[in-house]
PDB file of C-alpha atoms in Angstrom:
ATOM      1  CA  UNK X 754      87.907 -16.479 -14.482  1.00  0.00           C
ATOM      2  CA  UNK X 755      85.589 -13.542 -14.595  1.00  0.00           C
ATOM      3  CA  UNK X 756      86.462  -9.918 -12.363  1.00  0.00           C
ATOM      4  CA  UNK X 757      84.411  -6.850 -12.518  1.00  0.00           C
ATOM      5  CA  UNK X 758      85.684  -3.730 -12.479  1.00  0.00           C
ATOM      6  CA  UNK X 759      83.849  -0.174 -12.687  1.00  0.00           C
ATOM      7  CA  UNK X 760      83.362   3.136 -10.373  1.00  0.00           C
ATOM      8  CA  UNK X 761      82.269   1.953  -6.725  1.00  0.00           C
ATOM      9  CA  UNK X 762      80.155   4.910  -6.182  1.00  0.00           C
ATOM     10  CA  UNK X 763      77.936   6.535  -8.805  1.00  0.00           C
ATOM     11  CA  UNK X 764      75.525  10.039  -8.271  1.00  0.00           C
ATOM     12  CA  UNK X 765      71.731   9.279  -8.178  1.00  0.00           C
ATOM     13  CA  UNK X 766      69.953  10.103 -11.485  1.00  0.00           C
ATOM     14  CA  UNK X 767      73.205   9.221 -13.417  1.00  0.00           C
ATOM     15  CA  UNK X 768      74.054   5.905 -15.144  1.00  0.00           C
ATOM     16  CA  UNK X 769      75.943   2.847 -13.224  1.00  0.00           C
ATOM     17  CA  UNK X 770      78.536   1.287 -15.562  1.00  0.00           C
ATOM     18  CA  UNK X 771      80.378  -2.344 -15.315  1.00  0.00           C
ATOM     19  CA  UNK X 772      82.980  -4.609 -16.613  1.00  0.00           C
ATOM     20  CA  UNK X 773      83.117  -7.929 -16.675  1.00  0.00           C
ATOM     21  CA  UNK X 774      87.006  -9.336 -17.707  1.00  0.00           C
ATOM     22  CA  UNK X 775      87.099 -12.956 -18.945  1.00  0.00           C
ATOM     23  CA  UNK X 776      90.214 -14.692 -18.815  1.00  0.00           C
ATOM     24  CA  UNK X 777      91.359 -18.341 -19.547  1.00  0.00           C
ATOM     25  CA  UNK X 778      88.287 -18.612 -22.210  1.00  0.00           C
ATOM     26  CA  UNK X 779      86.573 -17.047 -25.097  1.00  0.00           C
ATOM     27  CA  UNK X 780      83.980 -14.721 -24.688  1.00  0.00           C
ATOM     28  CA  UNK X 781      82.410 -15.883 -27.767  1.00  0.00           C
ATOM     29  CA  UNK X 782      83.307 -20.116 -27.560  1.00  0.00           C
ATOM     30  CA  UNK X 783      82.337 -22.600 -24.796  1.00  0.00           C
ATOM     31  CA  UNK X 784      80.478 -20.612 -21.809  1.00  0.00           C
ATOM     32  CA  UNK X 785      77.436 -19.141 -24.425  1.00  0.00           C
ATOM     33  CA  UNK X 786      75.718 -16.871 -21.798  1.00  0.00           C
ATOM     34  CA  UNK X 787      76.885 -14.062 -19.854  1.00  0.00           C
ATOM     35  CA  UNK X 788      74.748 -12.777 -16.941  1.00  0.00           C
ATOM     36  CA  UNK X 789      74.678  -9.545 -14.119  1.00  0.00           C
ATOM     37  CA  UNK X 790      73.538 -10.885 -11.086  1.00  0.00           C
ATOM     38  CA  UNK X 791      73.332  -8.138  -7.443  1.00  0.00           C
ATOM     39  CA  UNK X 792      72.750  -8.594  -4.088  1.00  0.00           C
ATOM     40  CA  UNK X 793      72.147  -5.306  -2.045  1.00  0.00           C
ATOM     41  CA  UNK X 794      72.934  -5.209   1.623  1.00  0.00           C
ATOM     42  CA  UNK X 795      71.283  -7.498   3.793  1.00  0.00           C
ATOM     43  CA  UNK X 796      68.735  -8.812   0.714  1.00  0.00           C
ATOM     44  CA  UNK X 797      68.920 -11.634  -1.222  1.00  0.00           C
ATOM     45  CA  UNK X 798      70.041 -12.222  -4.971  1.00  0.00           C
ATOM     46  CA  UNK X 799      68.780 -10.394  -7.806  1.00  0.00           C
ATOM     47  CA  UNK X 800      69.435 -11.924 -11.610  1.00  0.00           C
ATOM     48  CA  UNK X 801      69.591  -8.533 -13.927  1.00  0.00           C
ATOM     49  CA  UNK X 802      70.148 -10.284 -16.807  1.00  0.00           C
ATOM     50  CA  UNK X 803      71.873 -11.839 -19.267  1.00  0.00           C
ATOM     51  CA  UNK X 804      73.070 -11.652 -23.002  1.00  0.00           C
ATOM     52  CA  UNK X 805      74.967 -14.154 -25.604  1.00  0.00           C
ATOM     53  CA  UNK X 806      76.494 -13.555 -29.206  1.00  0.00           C
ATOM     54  CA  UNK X 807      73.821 -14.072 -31.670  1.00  0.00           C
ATOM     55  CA  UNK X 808      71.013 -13.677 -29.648  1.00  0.00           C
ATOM     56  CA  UNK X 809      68.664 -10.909 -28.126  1.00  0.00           C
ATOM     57  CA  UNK X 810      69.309  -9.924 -24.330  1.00  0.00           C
ATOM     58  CA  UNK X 811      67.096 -11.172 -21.757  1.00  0.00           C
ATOM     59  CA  UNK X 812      66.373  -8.596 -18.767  1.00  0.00           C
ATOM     60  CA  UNK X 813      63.997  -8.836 -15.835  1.00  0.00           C
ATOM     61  CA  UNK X 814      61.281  -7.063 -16.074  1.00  0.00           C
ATOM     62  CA  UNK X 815      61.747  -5.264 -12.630  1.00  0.00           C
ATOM     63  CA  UNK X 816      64.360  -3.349 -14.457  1.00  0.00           C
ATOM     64  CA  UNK X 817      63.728  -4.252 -18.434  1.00  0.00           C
ATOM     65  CA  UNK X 818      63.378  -0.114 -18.909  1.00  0.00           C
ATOM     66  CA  UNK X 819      66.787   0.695 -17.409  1.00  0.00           C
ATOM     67  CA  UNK X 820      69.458  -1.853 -18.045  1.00  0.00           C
ATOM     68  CA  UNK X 821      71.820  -2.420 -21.210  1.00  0.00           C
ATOM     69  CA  UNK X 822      73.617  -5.754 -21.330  1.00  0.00           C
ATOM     70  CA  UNK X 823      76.320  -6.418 -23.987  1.00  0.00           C
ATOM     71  CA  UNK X 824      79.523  -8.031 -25.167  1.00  0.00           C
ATOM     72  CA  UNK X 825      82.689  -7.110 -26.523  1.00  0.00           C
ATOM     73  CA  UNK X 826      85.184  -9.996 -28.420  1.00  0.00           C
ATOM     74  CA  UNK X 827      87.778  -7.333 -28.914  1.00  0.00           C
ATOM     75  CA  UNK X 828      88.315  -6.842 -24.938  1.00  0.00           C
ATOM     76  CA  UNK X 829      87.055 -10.431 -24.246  1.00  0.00           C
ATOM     77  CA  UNK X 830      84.503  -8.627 -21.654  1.00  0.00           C
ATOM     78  CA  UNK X 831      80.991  -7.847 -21.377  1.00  0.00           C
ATOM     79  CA  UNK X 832      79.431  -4.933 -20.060  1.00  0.00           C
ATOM     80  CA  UNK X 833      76.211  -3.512 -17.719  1.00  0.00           C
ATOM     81  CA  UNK X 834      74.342  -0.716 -17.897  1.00  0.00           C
ATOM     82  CA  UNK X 835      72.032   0.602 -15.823  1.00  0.00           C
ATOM     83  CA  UNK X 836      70.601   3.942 -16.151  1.00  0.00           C
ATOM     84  CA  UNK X 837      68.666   6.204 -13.652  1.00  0.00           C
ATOM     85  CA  UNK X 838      69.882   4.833 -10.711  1.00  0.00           C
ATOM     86  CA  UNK X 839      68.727   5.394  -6.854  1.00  0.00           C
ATOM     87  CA  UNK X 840      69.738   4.702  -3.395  1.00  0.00           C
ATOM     88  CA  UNK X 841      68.076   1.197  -4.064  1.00  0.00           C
ATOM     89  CA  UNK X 842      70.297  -0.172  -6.606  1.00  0.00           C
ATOM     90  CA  UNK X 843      73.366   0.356  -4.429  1.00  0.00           C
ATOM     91  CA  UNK X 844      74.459  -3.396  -4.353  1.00  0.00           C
ATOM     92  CA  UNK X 845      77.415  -5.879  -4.562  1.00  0.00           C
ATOM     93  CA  UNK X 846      77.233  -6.755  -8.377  1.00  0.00           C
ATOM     94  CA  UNK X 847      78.282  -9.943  -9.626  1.00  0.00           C
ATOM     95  CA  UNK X 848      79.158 -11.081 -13.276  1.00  0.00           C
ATOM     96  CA  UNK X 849      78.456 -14.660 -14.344  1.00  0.00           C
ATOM     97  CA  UNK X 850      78.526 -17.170 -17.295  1.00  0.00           C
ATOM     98  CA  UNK X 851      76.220 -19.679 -17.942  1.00  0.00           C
ATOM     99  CA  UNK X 852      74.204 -21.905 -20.207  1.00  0.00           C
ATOM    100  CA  UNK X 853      70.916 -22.533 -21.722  1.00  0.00           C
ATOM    101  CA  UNK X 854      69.373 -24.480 -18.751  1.00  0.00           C
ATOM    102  CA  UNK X 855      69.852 -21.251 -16.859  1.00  0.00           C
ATOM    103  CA  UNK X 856      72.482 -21.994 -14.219  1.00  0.00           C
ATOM    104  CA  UNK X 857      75.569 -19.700 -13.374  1.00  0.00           C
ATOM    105  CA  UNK X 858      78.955 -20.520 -13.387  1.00  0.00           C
ATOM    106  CA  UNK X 859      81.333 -19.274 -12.868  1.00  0.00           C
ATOM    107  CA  UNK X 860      80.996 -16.062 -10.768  1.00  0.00           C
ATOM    108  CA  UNK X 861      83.533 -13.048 -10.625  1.00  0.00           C
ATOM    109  CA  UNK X 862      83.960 -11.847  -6.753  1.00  0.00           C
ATOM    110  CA  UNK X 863      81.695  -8.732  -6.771  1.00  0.00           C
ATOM    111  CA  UNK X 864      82.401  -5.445  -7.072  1.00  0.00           C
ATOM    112  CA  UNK X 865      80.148  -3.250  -4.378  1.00  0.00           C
ATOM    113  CA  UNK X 866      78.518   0.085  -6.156  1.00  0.00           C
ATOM    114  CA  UNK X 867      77.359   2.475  -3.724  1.00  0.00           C
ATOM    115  CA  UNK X 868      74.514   5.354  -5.027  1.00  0.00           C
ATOM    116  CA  UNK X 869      74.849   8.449  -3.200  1.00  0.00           C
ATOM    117  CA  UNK X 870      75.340  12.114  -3.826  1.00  0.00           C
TER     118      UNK X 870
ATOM    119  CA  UNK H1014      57.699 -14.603 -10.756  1.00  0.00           C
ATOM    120  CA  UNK H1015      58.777 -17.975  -8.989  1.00  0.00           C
ATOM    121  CA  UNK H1016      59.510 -16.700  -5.433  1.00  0.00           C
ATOM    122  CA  UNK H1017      61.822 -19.576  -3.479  1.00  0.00           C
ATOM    123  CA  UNK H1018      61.311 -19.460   0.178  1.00  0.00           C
ATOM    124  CA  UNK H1019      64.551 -21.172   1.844  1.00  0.00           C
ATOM    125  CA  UNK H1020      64.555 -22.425   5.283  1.00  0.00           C
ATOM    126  CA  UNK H1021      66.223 -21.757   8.091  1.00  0.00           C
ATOM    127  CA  UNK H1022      67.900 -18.772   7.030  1.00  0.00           C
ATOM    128  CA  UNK H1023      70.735 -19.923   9.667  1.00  0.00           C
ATOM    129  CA  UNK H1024      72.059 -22.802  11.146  1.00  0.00           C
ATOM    130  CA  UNK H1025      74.357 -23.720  13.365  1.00  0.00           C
ATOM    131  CA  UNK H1026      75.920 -27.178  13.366  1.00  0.00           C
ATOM    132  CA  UNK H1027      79.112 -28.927  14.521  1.00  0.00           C
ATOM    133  CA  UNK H1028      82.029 -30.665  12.100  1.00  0.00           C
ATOM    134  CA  UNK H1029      80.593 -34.205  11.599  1.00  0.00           C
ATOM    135  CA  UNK H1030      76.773 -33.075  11.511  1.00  0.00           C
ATOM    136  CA  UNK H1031      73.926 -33.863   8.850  1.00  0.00           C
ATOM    137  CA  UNK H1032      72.408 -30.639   8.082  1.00  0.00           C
ATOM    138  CA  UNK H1033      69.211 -30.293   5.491  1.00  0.00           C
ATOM    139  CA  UNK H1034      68.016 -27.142   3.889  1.00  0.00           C
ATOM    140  CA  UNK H1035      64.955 -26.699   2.252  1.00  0.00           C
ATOM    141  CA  UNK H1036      63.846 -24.822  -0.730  1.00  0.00           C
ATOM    142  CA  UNK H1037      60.061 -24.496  -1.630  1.00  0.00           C
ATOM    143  CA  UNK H1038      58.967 -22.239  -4.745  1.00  0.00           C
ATOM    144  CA  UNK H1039      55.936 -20.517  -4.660  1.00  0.00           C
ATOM    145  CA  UNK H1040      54.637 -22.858  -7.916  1.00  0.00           C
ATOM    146  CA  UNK H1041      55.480 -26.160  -8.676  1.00  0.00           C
ATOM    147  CA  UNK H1042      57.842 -27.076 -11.114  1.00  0.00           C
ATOM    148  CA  UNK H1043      60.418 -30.251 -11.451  1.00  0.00           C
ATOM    149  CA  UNK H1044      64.382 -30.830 -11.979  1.00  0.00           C
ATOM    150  CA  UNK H1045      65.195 -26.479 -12.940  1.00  0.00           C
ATOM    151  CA  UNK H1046      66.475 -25.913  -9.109  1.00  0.00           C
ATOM    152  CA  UNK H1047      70.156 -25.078  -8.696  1.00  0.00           C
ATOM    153  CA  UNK H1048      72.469 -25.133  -5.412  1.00  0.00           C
ATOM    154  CA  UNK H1049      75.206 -22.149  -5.021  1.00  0.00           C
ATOM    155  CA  UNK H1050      78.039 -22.325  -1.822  1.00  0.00           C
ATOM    156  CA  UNK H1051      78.768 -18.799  -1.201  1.00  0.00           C
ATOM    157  CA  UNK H1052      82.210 -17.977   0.848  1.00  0.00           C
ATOM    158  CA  UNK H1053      82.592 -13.984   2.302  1.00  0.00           C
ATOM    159  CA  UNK H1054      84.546 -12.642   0.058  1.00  0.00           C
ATOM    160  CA  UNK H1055      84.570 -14.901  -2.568  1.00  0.00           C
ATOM    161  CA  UNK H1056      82.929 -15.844  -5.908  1.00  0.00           C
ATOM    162  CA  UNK H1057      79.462 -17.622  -5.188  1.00  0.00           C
ATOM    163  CA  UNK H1058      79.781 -21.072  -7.112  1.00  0.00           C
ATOM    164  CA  UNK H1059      77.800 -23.716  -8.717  1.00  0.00           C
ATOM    165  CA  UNK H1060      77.289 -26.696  -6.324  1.00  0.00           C
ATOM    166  CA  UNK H1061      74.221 -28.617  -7.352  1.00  0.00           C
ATOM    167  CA  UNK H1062      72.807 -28.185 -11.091  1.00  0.00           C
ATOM    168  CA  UNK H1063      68.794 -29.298 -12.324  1.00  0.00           C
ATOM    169  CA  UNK H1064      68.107 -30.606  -8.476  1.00  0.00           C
ATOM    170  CA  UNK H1065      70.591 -33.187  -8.199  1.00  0.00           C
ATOM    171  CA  UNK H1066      73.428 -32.900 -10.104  1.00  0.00           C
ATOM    172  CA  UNK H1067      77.017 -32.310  -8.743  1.00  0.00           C
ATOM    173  CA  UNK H1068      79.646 -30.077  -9.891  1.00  0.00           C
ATOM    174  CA  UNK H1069      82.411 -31.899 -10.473  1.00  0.00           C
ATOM    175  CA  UNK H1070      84.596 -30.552  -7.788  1.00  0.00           C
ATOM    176  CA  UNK H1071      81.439 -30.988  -5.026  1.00  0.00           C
ATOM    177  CA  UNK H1072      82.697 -33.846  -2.569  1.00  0.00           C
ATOM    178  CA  UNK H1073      79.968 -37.268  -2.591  1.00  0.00           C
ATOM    179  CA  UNK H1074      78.762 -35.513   1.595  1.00  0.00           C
ATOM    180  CA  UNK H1075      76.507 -33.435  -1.190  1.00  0.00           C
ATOM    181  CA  UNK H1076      73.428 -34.238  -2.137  1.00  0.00           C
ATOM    182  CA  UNK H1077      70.744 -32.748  -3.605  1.00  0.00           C
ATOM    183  CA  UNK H1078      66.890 -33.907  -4.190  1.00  0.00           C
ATOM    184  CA  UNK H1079      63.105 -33.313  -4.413  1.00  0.00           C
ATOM    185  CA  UNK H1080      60.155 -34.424  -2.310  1.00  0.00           C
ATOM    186  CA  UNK H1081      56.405 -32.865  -3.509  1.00  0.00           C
ATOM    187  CA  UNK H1082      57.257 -29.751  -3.867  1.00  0.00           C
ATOM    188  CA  UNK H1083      60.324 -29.015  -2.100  1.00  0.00           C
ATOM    189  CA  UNK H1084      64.006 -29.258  -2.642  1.00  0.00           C
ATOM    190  CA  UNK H1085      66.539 -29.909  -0.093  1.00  0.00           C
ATOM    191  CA  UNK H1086      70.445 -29.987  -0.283  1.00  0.00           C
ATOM    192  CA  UNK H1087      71.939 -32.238   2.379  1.00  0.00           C
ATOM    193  CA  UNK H1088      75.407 -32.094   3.717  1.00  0.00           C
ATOM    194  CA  UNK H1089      76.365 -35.355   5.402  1.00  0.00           C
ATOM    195  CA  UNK H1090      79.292 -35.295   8.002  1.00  0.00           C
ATOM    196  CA  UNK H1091      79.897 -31.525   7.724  1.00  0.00           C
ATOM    197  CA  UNK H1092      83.588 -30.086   6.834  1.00  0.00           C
ATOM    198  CA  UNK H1093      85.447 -26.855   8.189  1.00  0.00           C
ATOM    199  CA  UNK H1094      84.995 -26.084   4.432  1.00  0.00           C
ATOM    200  CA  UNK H1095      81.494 -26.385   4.382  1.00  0.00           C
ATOM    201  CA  UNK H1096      80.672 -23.385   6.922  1.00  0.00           C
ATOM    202  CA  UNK H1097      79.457 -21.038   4.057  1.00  0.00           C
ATOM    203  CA  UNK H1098      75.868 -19.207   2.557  1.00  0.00           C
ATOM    204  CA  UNK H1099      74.444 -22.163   0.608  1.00  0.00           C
ATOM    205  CA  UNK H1100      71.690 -20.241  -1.936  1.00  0.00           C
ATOM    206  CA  UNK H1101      68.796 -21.905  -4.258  1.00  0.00           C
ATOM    207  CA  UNK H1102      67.869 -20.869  -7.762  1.00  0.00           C
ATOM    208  CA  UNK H1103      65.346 -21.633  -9.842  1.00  0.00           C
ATOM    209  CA  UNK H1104      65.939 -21.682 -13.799  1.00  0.00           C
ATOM    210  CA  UNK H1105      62.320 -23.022 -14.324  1.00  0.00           C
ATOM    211  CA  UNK H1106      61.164 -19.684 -15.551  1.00  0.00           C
ATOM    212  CA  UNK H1107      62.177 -15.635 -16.480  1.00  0.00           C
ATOM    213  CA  UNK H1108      62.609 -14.092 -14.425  1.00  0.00           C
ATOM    214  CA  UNK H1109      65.266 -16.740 -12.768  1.00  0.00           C
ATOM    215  CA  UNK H1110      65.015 -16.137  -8.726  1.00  0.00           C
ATOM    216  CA  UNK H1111      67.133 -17.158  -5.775  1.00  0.00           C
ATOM    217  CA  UNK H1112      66.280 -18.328  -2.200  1.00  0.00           C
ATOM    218  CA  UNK H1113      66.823 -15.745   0.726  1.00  0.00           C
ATOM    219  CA  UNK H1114      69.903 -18.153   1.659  1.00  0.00           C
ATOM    220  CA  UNK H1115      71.115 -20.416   4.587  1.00  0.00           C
ATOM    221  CA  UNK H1116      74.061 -19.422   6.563  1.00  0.00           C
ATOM    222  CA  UNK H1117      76.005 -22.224   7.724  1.00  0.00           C
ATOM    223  CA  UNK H1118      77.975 -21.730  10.666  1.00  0.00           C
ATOM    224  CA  UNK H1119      80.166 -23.496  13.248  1.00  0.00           C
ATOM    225  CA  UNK H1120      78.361 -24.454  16.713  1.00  0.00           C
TER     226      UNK H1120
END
């Protein structure tokens, strides 16, 4: 099972930061990829990006220059960062694992992160 | 980017119904095109994998296949359970995209 956790509102300019809390598996055995997906109000879904162990992260390029993806074995959770951030990144943000072939399962719940002064 | 166009964005059908929905990507590509059942308030999950492929807990009323370009999923004899936001998602190419979604509701 996967559950994010983080601030729910963060001050434009300043830097959005997420959990993701794996439990029941290894963060660094069986599921090998571990993905940030969001969905802002009203809009459809938007794949951030994703990491696994050994490899290099993989961001889209709509927001390659702001976001950090990364792991940590020691808390069996992986983490998002996302610098800079505006009105328009205010979003329910979901964490994910996956494979290879680019599917996502399975999903935490979403934790909603509001932007706003 | 691959940009999925899903139609309708709603539907309204009655327990028992067949419902389709349709996915068509803005360039062609074959078998990368994934199914997600998304309940308010809950975690979005896996229900069709690489166009036609069933998660394991997915009930047989599921299907999911290709025609020219397009994907559908089809629901056969619909469920109470099925009422939900069904989502497509391509993992063709980076970056990986998602239909606008179909939200299944009770007539």
């Amino acid at each position: 099972q996967l559950q994010e956790s983080g601030p729910g509102l963060v001050k434009p300019s300043e830097t959005l930061s997420l959990t993701c809390n794996v439990s029941g598996g290894s963060l660094s055995r069986g599921i090998n990829y571990w993905t940030w997906i969001r969905q802002p109000a009203g809009k459809g879904l938007e794949w951030i990006g994703r990491f696994y162990f050994g490899g290099i992260p993989h961001y889209n390029p709509s927001l390659k220059s702001r976001v950090t993806i990364s792991g940590d074995t020691s808390k069996n959770s992986f983490s998002l960062k996302l610098t800079s951030v505006t009105a328009a990144d205010t979003a329910i943000y979901y964490c994910a694992g996956g494979n290879a072939a680019g599917t996502f399962d399975p999903w935490g719940p979403g934790t909603l992160v509001t932007v706003s002064s | 980017d691959i940009h999925l166009t899903q139609s309708p964005s709603s539907l309204s059908a009655s327990v028992g119904d067949r419902v389709t929905i349709t996915c068509r990507p803005s360039q062609s590509f074959s078998t990368y095109l994934n199914w997600y059942q998304h309940k308010p308030g809950k975690a979005p999950k896996l229900l069709i994998y690489a166009t036609s492929n069933l998660q394991s807990w997915v009930p047989s009323r599921f299907s999911g296949s290709a025609s020219g370009t397009d994907f559908t999923l089809t629901i056969t004899s619909l469920q109470p359970e099925d009422f939900a936001t069904y989502y497509c998602q391509q993992s063709y190419s980076s970056p990986y995209t998602f239909g606008g979604g179909t939200k299944l509701e009770i007539k």
